[in-house]
Amino acid sequence: MKCIWCKQSLTKNLTFMEILNPFFVQEHRLCAKCQQKFEPLIGGCQLCGKPTVQPICSDCQYWQRKYPTYAFKHTALYHYNEGFHEWMEQYKYLGDYQLRYTFSYELKRYFKDKKDCWIVPIPLSKEKREKRGFNQVEGFLEAIGIKYQPILSKKNDTLPQAKKGRYERLKMKQPFSLNIDGGLIANQDIILVDDVYTTGRTLFYAAECLLPYHPKKIMTFSLAR
Ligand SMILES: [Zn+2]
Ligand SMILES: [Zn+2]
């Protein structure tokens, strides 16, 4: 077996269960060295997990003022550190599609008790999707075999998010629209899923498309924060 990221052989001994059922082996995909590059996000802001001394970080206080009626709650698995950035480059920009399995174990654990929620990936514009060949969020959701609802569409980009500074990101205009009848999401629990949470701007715009139709709850999730 090889590490899914660095492709070095894994020295891990297979357990009896794994020998009997290769499905179990799928969970251990990173070597110890690669695993160490990811720093789990523990504690921090009550609403988004960002390391902070206050119960609610200044970013979330900003969003609370902007969306006073939206009870948001964000969950992220890891810090957006250098290691995560490196992983992201290889997955998203170099297109190493195998890497969509990297966090399958953590993702399955998060989505386990959310079977009744609609899982909504943040979309790419048609242009970007064609260029990249895949949507990185749908990629890691498909990797765990979970059903998702692509009910949001994105207009064509002017400047890619990654090339924007913090101020430009916050200033960006609403890029999304709902592509189904809004009545269908009334009273529905929804989880918006993105790869990275930076300023929150993207996820709040996505939520803004849904809020007028009164879903029961909108949670948000990203691999990194
Ligand atoms: Zn490795
Ligand atoms: Zn926060």
PDB file of C-alpha atoms and ligand atoms in Angstrom:
ATOM      1  CA  MET A   1       0.000   0.000   0.000  1.00  0.00           C
ATOM      2  CA  LYS A   2       1.171   3.493  -0.787  1.00  0.00           C
ATOM      3  CA  CYS A   3       0.576   6.870   0.819  1.00  0.00           C
ATOM      4  CA  ILE A   4      -2.013   8.633  -1.300  1.00  0.00           C
ATOM      5  CA  TRP A   5      -0.087  11.891  -1.222  1.00  0.00           C
ATOM      6  CA  CYS A   6       3.686  11.264  -1.345  1.00  0.00           C
ATOM      7  CA  LYS A   7       3.246   7.783  -2.922  1.00  0.00           C
ATOM      8  CA  GLN A   8       5.785   6.225  -0.523  1.00  0.00           C
ATOM      9  CA  SER A   9       5.078   2.712   0.641  1.00  0.00           C
ATOM     10  CA  LEU A  10       3.164   2.509   3.886  1.00  0.00           C
ATOM     11  CA  THR A  11       4.801   0.306   6.452  1.00  0.00           C
ATOM     12  CA  LYS A  12       1.602  -0.118   8.412  1.00  0.00           C
ATOM     13  CA  ASN A  13       0.730  -3.733   9.144  1.00  0.00           C
ATOM     14  CA  LEU A  14      -2.726  -4.684   7.981  1.00  0.00           C
ATOM     15  CA  THR A  15      -5.124  -5.788  10.663  1.00  0.00           C
ATOM     16  CA  PHE A  16      -7.051  -9.030  10.381  1.00  0.00           C
ATOM     17  CA  MET A  17     -10.208  -7.081   9.427  1.00  0.00           C
ATOM     18  CA  GLU A  18      -8.382  -5.273   6.650  1.00  0.00           C
ATOM     19  CA  ILE A  19      -7.091  -8.503   5.185  1.00  0.00           C
ATOM     20  CA  LEU A  20     -10.625  -9.910   5.201  1.00  0.00           C
ATOM     21  CA  ASN A  21     -12.233  -6.769   3.886  1.00  0.00           C
ATOM     22  CA  PRO A  22     -10.185  -4.355   1.751  1.00  0.00           C
ATOM     23  CA  PHE A  23     -12.836  -1.665   2.377  1.00  0.00           C
ATOM     24  CA  PHE A  24     -11.338  -1.073   5.818  1.00  0.00           C
ATOM     25  CA  VAL A  25      -7.902  -0.411   4.360  1.00  0.00           C
ATOM     26  CA  GLN A  26      -9.261   2.590   2.475  1.00  0.00           C
ATOM     27  CA  GLU A  27      -9.357   4.589   5.685  1.00  0.00           C
ATOM     28  CA  HIS A  28      -5.588   4.747   6.211  1.00  0.00           C
ATOM     29  CA  ARG A  29      -4.303   6.572   3.238  1.00  0.00           C
ATOM     30  CA  LEU A  30      -1.598   8.887   4.501  1.00  0.00           C
ATOM     31  CA  CYS A  31       1.842   7.987   5.793  1.00  0.00           C
ATOM     32  CA  ALA A  32       2.737   9.369   9.221  1.00  0.00           C
ATOM     33  CA  LYS A  33       4.906  12.085   7.694  1.00  0.00           C
ATOM     34  CA  CYS A  34       2.117  13.429   5.483  1.00  0.00           C
ATOM     35  CA  GLN A  35      -0.483  13.106   8.246  1.00  0.00           C
ATOM     36  CA  GLN A  36       1.690  15.343  10.435  1.00  0.00           C
ATOM     37  CA  LYS A  37       1.418  18.166   7.929  1.00  0.00           C
ATOM     38  CA  PHE A  38      -2.244  18.615   8.844  1.00  0.00           C
ATOM     39  CA  GLU A  39      -3.117  20.363  12.083  1.00  0.00           C
ATOM     40  CA  PRO A  40      -6.604  19.588  13.385  1.00  0.00           C
ATOM     41  CA  LEU A  41      -8.694  22.602  14.308  1.00  0.00           C
ATOM     42  CA  ILE A  42      -9.665  22.136  17.937  1.00  0.00           C
ATOM     43  CA  GLY A  43     -11.408  24.609  20.227  1.00  0.00           C
ATOM     44  CA  GLY A  44     -11.212  28.248  19.098  1.00  0.00           C
ATOM     45  CA  CYS A  45     -14.174  30.404  18.040  1.00  0.00           C
ATOM     46  CA  GLN A  46     -17.536  28.885  18.972  1.00  0.00           C
ATOM     47  CA  LEU A  47     -18.962  29.635  15.556  1.00  0.00           C
ATOM     48  CA  CYS A  48     -16.128  28.845  13.154  1.00  0.00           C
ATOM     49  CA  GLY A  49     -13.260  27.203  15.053  1.00  0.00           C
ATOM     50  CA  LYS A  50     -10.707  29.912  14.300  1.00  0.00           C
ATOM     51  CA  PRO A  51      -8.068  30.147  17.035  1.00  0.00           C
ATOM     52  CA  THR A  52      -9.077  33.153  19.123  1.00  0.00           C
ATOM     53  CA  VAL A  53      -9.067  34.397  22.701  1.00  0.00           C
ATOM     54  CA  GLN A  54     -12.659  35.614  22.479  1.00  0.00           C
ATOM     55  CA  PRO A  55     -15.573  33.162  22.481  1.00  0.00           C
ATOM     56  CA  ILE A  56     -16.555  34.513  19.050  1.00  0.00           C
ATOM     57  CA  CYS A  57     -13.834  35.679  16.646  1.00  0.00           C
ATOM     58  CA  SER A  58     -13.889  39.116  15.001  1.00  0.00           C
ATOM     59  CA  ASP A  59     -14.719  37.574  11.581  1.00  0.00           C
ATOM     60  CA  CYS A  60     -17.836  35.926  12.997  1.00  0.00           C
ATOM     61  CA  GLN A  61     -18.806  39.129  14.821  1.00  0.00           C
ATOM     62  CA  TYR A  62     -18.681  40.857  11.431  1.00  0.00           C
ATOM     63  CA  TRP A  63     -20.957  38.210   9.875  1.00  0.00           C
ATOM     64  CA  GLN A  64     -23.344  38.392  12.831  1.00  0.00           C
ATOM     65  CA  ARG A  65     -23.774  42.113  12.182  1.00  0.00           C
ATOM     66  CA  LYS A  66     -24.226  41.528   8.459  1.00  0.00           C
ATOM     67  CA  TYR A  67     -26.633  38.580   8.772  1.00  0.00           C
ATOM     68  CA  PRO A  68     -28.425  39.143  12.093  1.00  0.00           C
ATOM     69  CA  THR A  69     -31.142  36.563  11.431  1.00  0.00           C
ATOM     70  CA  TYR A  70     -28.867  33.747  10.214  1.00  0.00           C
ATOM     71  CA  ALA A  71     -27.738  31.393  13.020  1.00  0.00           C
ATOM     72  CA  PHE A  72     -24.598  30.152  11.317  1.00  0.00           C
ATOM     73  CA  LYS A  73     -22.237  27.454  12.491  1.00  0.00           C
ATOM     74  CA  HIS A  74     -19.148  26.461  10.599  1.00  0.00           C
ATOM     75  CA  THR A  75     -17.139  23.283  10.996  1.00  0.00           C
ATOM     76  CA  ALA A  76     -13.646  22.870   9.559  1.00  0.00           C
ATOM     77  CA  LEU A  77     -11.299  19.937   9.995  1.00  0.00           C
ATOM     78  CA  TYR A  78      -7.859  21.501   9.662  1.00  0.00           C
ATOM     79  CA  HIS A  79      -5.880  24.704   9.867  1.00  0.00           C
ATOM     80  CA  TYR A  80      -5.110  26.220   6.522  1.00  0.00           C
ATOM     81  CA  ASN A  81      -1.389  25.895   7.177  1.00  0.00           C
ATOM     82  CA  GLU A  82       1.515  25.377   4.825  1.00  0.00           C
ATOM     83  CA  GLY A  83       0.925  21.639   4.677  1.00  0.00           C
ATOM     84  CA  PHE A  84      -2.710  22.059   3.727  1.00  0.00           C
ATOM     85  CA  HIS A  85      -1.777  24.658   1.146  1.00  0.00           C
ATOM     86  CA  GLU A  86       0.715  22.228  -0.389  1.00  0.00           C
ATOM     87  CA  TRP A  87      -1.915  19.484  -0.504  1.00  0.00           C
ATOM     88  CA  MET A  88      -4.405  21.855  -2.092  1.00  0.00           C
ATOM     89  CA  GLU A  89      -1.950  22.826  -4.831  1.00  0.00           C
ATOM     90  CA  GLN A  90      -1.473  19.220  -5.756  1.00  0.00           C
ATOM     91  CA  TYR A  91      -5.154  18.320  -5.673  1.00  0.00           C
ATOM     92  CA  LYS A  92      -6.752  21.387  -7.171  1.00  0.00           C
ATOM     93  CA  TYR A  93      -4.168  23.008  -9.363  1.00  0.00           C
ATOM     94  CA  LEU A  94      -2.021  20.066 -10.454  1.00  0.00           C
ATOM     95  CA  GLY A  95      -5.179  17.960 -10.698  1.00  0.00           C
ATOM     96  CA  ASP A  96      -4.016  14.905  -8.711  1.00  0.00           C
ATOM     97  CA  TYR A  97      -7.561  13.566  -8.555  1.00  0.00           C
ATOM     98  CA  GLN A  98      -6.600  10.551  -6.440  1.00  0.00           C
ATOM     99  CA  LEU A  99      -6.152  12.961  -3.542  1.00  0.00           C
ATOM    100  CA  ARG A 100      -9.923  13.300  -3.264  1.00  0.00           C
ATOM    101  CA  TYR A 101      -9.738  10.260  -0.962  1.00  0.00           C
ATOM    102  CA  THR A 102      -7.286  11.893   1.475  1.00  0.00           C
ATOM    103  CA  PHE A 103      -9.850  12.921   4.103  1.00  0.00           C
ATOM    104  CA  SER A 104     -12.433  10.190   3.535  1.00  0.00           C
ATOM    105  CA  TYR A 105     -12.177   8.918   7.084  1.00  0.00           C
ATOM    106  CA  GLU A 106     -12.765  12.352   8.639  1.00  0.00           C
ATOM    107  CA  LEU A 107     -15.522  13.170   6.147  1.00  0.00           C
ATOM    108  CA  LYS A 108     -17.411   9.965   6.793  1.00  0.00           C
ATOM    109  CA  ARG A 109     -17.240  10.688  10.489  1.00  0.00           C
ATOM    110  CA  TYR A 110     -18.598  14.222  10.032  1.00  0.00           C
ATOM    111  CA  PHE A 111     -21.453  13.263   7.690  1.00  0.00           C
ATOM    112  CA  LYS A 112     -22.399  10.073   9.543  1.00  0.00           C
ATOM    113  CA  ASP A 113     -25.292  11.584  11.527  1.00  0.00           C
ATOM    114  CA  LYS A 114     -26.387  13.986   8.767  1.00  0.00           C
ATOM    115  CA  LYS A 115     -28.255  11.591   6.512  1.00  0.00           C
ATOM    116  CA  ASP A 116     -31.376  13.760   6.371  1.00  0.00           C
ATOM    117  CA  CYS A 117     -29.551  16.934   5.384  1.00  0.00           C
ATOM    118  CA  TRP A 118     -29.153  18.170   1.865  1.00  0.00           C
ATOM    119  CA  ILE A 119     -25.447  18.377   1.162  1.00  0.00           C
ATOM    120  CA  VAL A 120     -24.767  21.251  -1.189  1.00  0.00           C
ATOM    121  CA  PRO A 121     -21.295  21.669  -2.701  1.00  0.00           C
ATOM    122  CA  ILE A 122     -20.063  25.156  -3.554  1.00  0.00           C
ATOM    123  CA  PRO A 123     -20.110  25.173  -7.361  1.00  0.00           C
ATOM    124  CA  LEU A 124     -17.473  26.255  -9.834  1.00  0.00           C
ATOM    125  CA  SER A 125     -18.332  28.358 -12.840  1.00  0.00           C
ATOM    126  CA  LYS A 126     -18.880  26.337 -16.028  1.00  0.00           C
ATOM    127  CA  GLU A 127     -15.715  27.831 -17.433  1.00  0.00           C
ATOM    128  CA  LYS A 128     -13.571  26.882 -14.433  1.00  0.00           C
ATOM    129  CA  ARG A 129     -15.051  23.409 -14.219  1.00  0.00           C
ATOM    130  CA  GLU A 130     -14.221  22.733 -17.844  1.00  0.00           C
ATOM    131  CA  LYS A 131     -10.705  24.008 -17.376  1.00  0.00           C
ATOM    132  CA  ARG A 132      -9.996  22.016 -14.204  1.00  0.00           C
ATOM    133  CA  GLY A 133     -11.924  18.941 -15.292  1.00  0.00           C
ATOM    134  CA  PHE A 134     -13.526  18.448 -11.883  1.00  0.00           C
ATOM    135  CA  ASN A 135     -15.091  20.242  -8.967  1.00  0.00           C
ATOM    136  CA  GLN A 136     -12.773  19.580  -6.034  1.00  0.00           C
ATOM    137  CA  VAL A 137     -15.629  19.621  -3.493  1.00  0.00           C
ATOM    138  CA  GLU A 138     -17.807  17.171  -5.441  1.00  0.00           C
ATOM    139  CA  GLY A 139     -14.624  15.096  -5.781  1.00  0.00           C
ATOM    140  CA  PHE A 140     -14.132  14.522  -2.076  1.00  0.00           C
ATOM    141  CA  LEU A 141     -17.872  14.019  -1.506  1.00  0.00           C
ATOM    142  CA  GLU A 142     -17.993  11.413  -4.265  1.00  0.00           C
ATOM    143  CA  ALA A 143     -14.964   9.743  -2.688  1.00  0.00           C
ATOM    144  CA  ILE A 144     -17.073   8.837   0.346  1.00  0.00           C
ATOM    145  CA  GLY A 145     -20.071   7.850  -1.786  1.00  0.00           C
ATOM    146  CA  ILE A 146     -22.392  10.452  -0.312  1.00  0.00           C
ATOM    147  CA  LYS A 147     -25.337  11.913  -2.218  1.00  0.00           C
ATOM    148  CA  TYR A 148     -25.215  15.663  -2.777  1.00  0.00           C
ATOM    149  CA  GLN A 149     -27.547  18.243  -4.313  1.00  0.00           C
ATOM    150  CA  PRO A 150     -25.928  20.620  -6.815  1.00  0.00           C
ATOM    151  CA  ILE A 151     -28.646  23.252  -6.371  1.00  0.00           C
ATOM    152  CA  LEU A 152     -26.354  26.279  -6.678  1.00  0.00           C
ATOM    153  CA  SER A 153     -24.839  27.618  -9.893  1.00  0.00           C
ATOM    154  CA  LYS A 154     -21.966  30.034 -10.263  1.00  0.00           C
ATOM    155  CA  LYS A 155     -21.572  32.818 -12.770  1.00  0.00           C
ATOM    156  CA  ASN A 156     -18.322  33.066 -14.672  1.00  0.00           C
ATOM    157  CA  ASP A 157     -15.425  34.450 -12.651  1.00  0.00           C
ATOM    158  CA  THR A 158     -13.666  37.675 -13.225  1.00  0.00           C
ATOM    159  CA  LEU A 159     -10.634  36.997 -11.015  1.00  0.00           C
ATOM    160  CA  PRO A 160      -9.925  33.663  -9.283  1.00  0.00           C
ATOM    161  CA  GLN A 161     -10.470  33.747  -5.485  1.00  0.00           C
ATOM    162  CA  ALA A 162      -6.952  32.501  -4.764  1.00  0.00           C
ATOM    163  CA  LYS A 163      -5.501  35.539  -6.522  1.00  0.00           C
ATOM    164  CA  LYS A 164      -7.576  37.966  -4.495  1.00  0.00           C
ATOM    165  CA  GLY A 165      -6.506  39.694  -1.319  1.00  0.00           C
ATOM    166  CA  ARG A 166      -8.681  39.740   1.773  1.00  0.00           C
ATOM    167  CA  TYR A 167     -10.261  43.084   0.925  1.00  0.00           C
ATOM    168  CA  GLU A 168     -11.093  42.050  -2.650  1.00  0.00           C
ATOM    169  CA  ARG A 169     -12.623  38.806  -1.410  1.00  0.00           C
ATOM    170  CA  LEU A 170     -14.903  40.632   0.989  1.00  0.00           C
ATOM    171  CA  LYS A 171     -15.904  43.082  -1.721  1.00  0.00           C
ATOM    172  CA  MET A 172     -16.809  40.440  -4.308  1.00  0.00           C
ATOM    173  CA  LYS A 173     -20.376  40.472  -5.659  1.00  0.00           C
ATOM    174  CA  GLN A 174     -22.891  37.653  -5.219  1.00  0.00           C
ATOM    175  CA  PRO A 175     -21.593  34.952  -7.589  1.00  0.00           C
ATOM    176  CA  PHE A 176     -24.256  32.277  -6.974  1.00  0.00           C
ATOM    177  CA  SER A 177     -27.860  31.576  -7.859  1.00  0.00           C
ATOM    178  CA  LEU A 178     -30.313  28.854  -6.880  1.00  0.00           C
ATOM    179  CA  ASN A 179     -31.096  26.535  -9.795  1.00  0.00           C
ATOM    180  CA  ILE A 180     -34.205  24.835  -8.368  1.00  0.00           C
ATOM    181  CA  ASP A 181     -37.600  26.051  -7.172  1.00  0.00           C
ATOM    182  CA  GLY A 182     -36.964  27.709  -3.794  1.00  0.00           C
ATOM    183  CA  GLY A 183     -40.056  26.085  -2.300  1.00  0.00           C
ATOM    184  CA  LEU A 184     -38.226  22.744  -2.318  1.00  0.00           C
ATOM    185  CA  ILE A 185     -35.770  23.838   0.356  1.00  0.00           C
ATOM    186  CA  ALA A 186     -38.315  25.203   2.817  1.00  0.00           C
ATOM    187  CA  ASN A 187     -37.904  23.495   6.187  1.00  0.00           C
ATOM    188  CA  GLN A 188     -34.928  21.482   4.941  1.00  0.00           C
ATOM    189  CA  ASP A 189     -31.629  21.051   6.828  1.00  0.00           C
ATOM    190  CA  ILE A 190     -28.792  22.062   4.542  1.00  0.00           C
ATOM    191  CA  ILE A 191     -25.014  21.759   4.743  1.00  0.00           C
ATOM    192  CA  LEU A 192     -23.012  23.954   2.409  1.00  0.00           C
ATOM    193  CA  VAL A 193     -19.644  22.387   1.657  1.00  0.00           C
ATOM    194  CA  ASP A 194     -16.476  24.101   0.470  1.00  0.00           C
ATOM    195  CA  ASP A 195     -12.802  23.158   0.413  1.00  0.00           C
ATOM    196  CA  VAL A 196     -11.433  26.150   2.314  1.00  0.00           C
ATOM    197  CA  TYR A 197     -12.994  28.837   4.510  1.00  0.00           C
ATOM    198  CA  THR A 198     -11.010  32.043   4.201  1.00  0.00           C
ATOM    199  CA  THR A 199     -13.065  35.150   4.922  1.00  0.00           C
ATOM    200  CA  GLY A 200     -16.396  33.324   4.900  1.00  0.00           C
ATOM    201  CA  ARG A 201     -17.571  35.517   2.027  1.00  0.00           C
ATOM    202  CA  THR A 202     -18.203  32.588  -0.339  1.00  0.00           C
ATOM    203  CA  LEU A 203     -20.256  30.525   2.101  1.00  0.00           C
ATOM    204  CA  PHE A 204     -22.305  33.513   3.279  1.00  0.00           C
ATOM    205  CA  TYR A 205     -23.197  34.354  -0.314  1.00  0.00           C
ATOM    206  CA  ALA A 206     -24.215  30.749  -0.878  1.00  0.00           C
ATOM    207  CA  ALA A 207     -26.369  30.886   2.272  1.00  0.00           C
ATOM    208  CA  GLU A 208     -27.880  34.158   1.080  1.00  0.00           C
ATOM    209  CA  CYS A 209     -29.357  32.330  -1.952  1.00  0.00           C
ATOM    210  CA  LEU A 210     -31.139  29.893   0.353  1.00  0.00           C
ATOM    211  CA  LEU A 211     -32.235  32.066   3.287  1.00  0.00           C
ATOM    212  CA  PRO A 212     -35.262  33.692   1.563  1.00  0.00           C
ATOM    213  CA  TYR A 213     -36.854  30.226   1.204  1.00  0.00           C
ATOM    214  CA  HIS A 214     -36.606  29.443   4.936  1.00  0.00           C
ATOM    215  CA  PRO A 215     -34.625  26.256   5.181  1.00  0.00           C
ATOM    216  CA  LYS A 216     -34.793  24.836   8.699  1.00  0.00           C
ATOM    217  CA  LYS A 217     -31.063  25.174   9.248  1.00  0.00           C
ATOM    218  CA  ILE A 218     -27.983  25.999   7.178  1.00  0.00           C
ATOM    219  CA  MET A 219     -24.712  24.572   8.429  1.00  0.00           C
ATOM    220  CA  THR A 220     -21.431  25.072   6.664  1.00  0.00           C
ATOM    221  CA  PHE A 221     -18.409  22.816   6.371  1.00  0.00           C
ATOM    222  CA  SER A 222     -14.915  23.015   4.897  1.00  0.00           C
ATOM    223  CA  LEU A 223     -11.800  20.875   4.989  1.00  0.00           C
ATOM    224  CA  ALA A 224      -9.694  23.806   6.167  1.00  0.00           C
ATOM    225  CA  ARG A 225     -10.105  27.147   7.864  1.00  0.00           C
TER     226      ARG A 225
HETATM  227 ZN    ZN B   1       3.022  10.368   2.545  1.00  0.00          ZN
HETATM  228 ZN    ZN B   2     -15.332  32.672  14.166  1.00  0.00          ZN
END
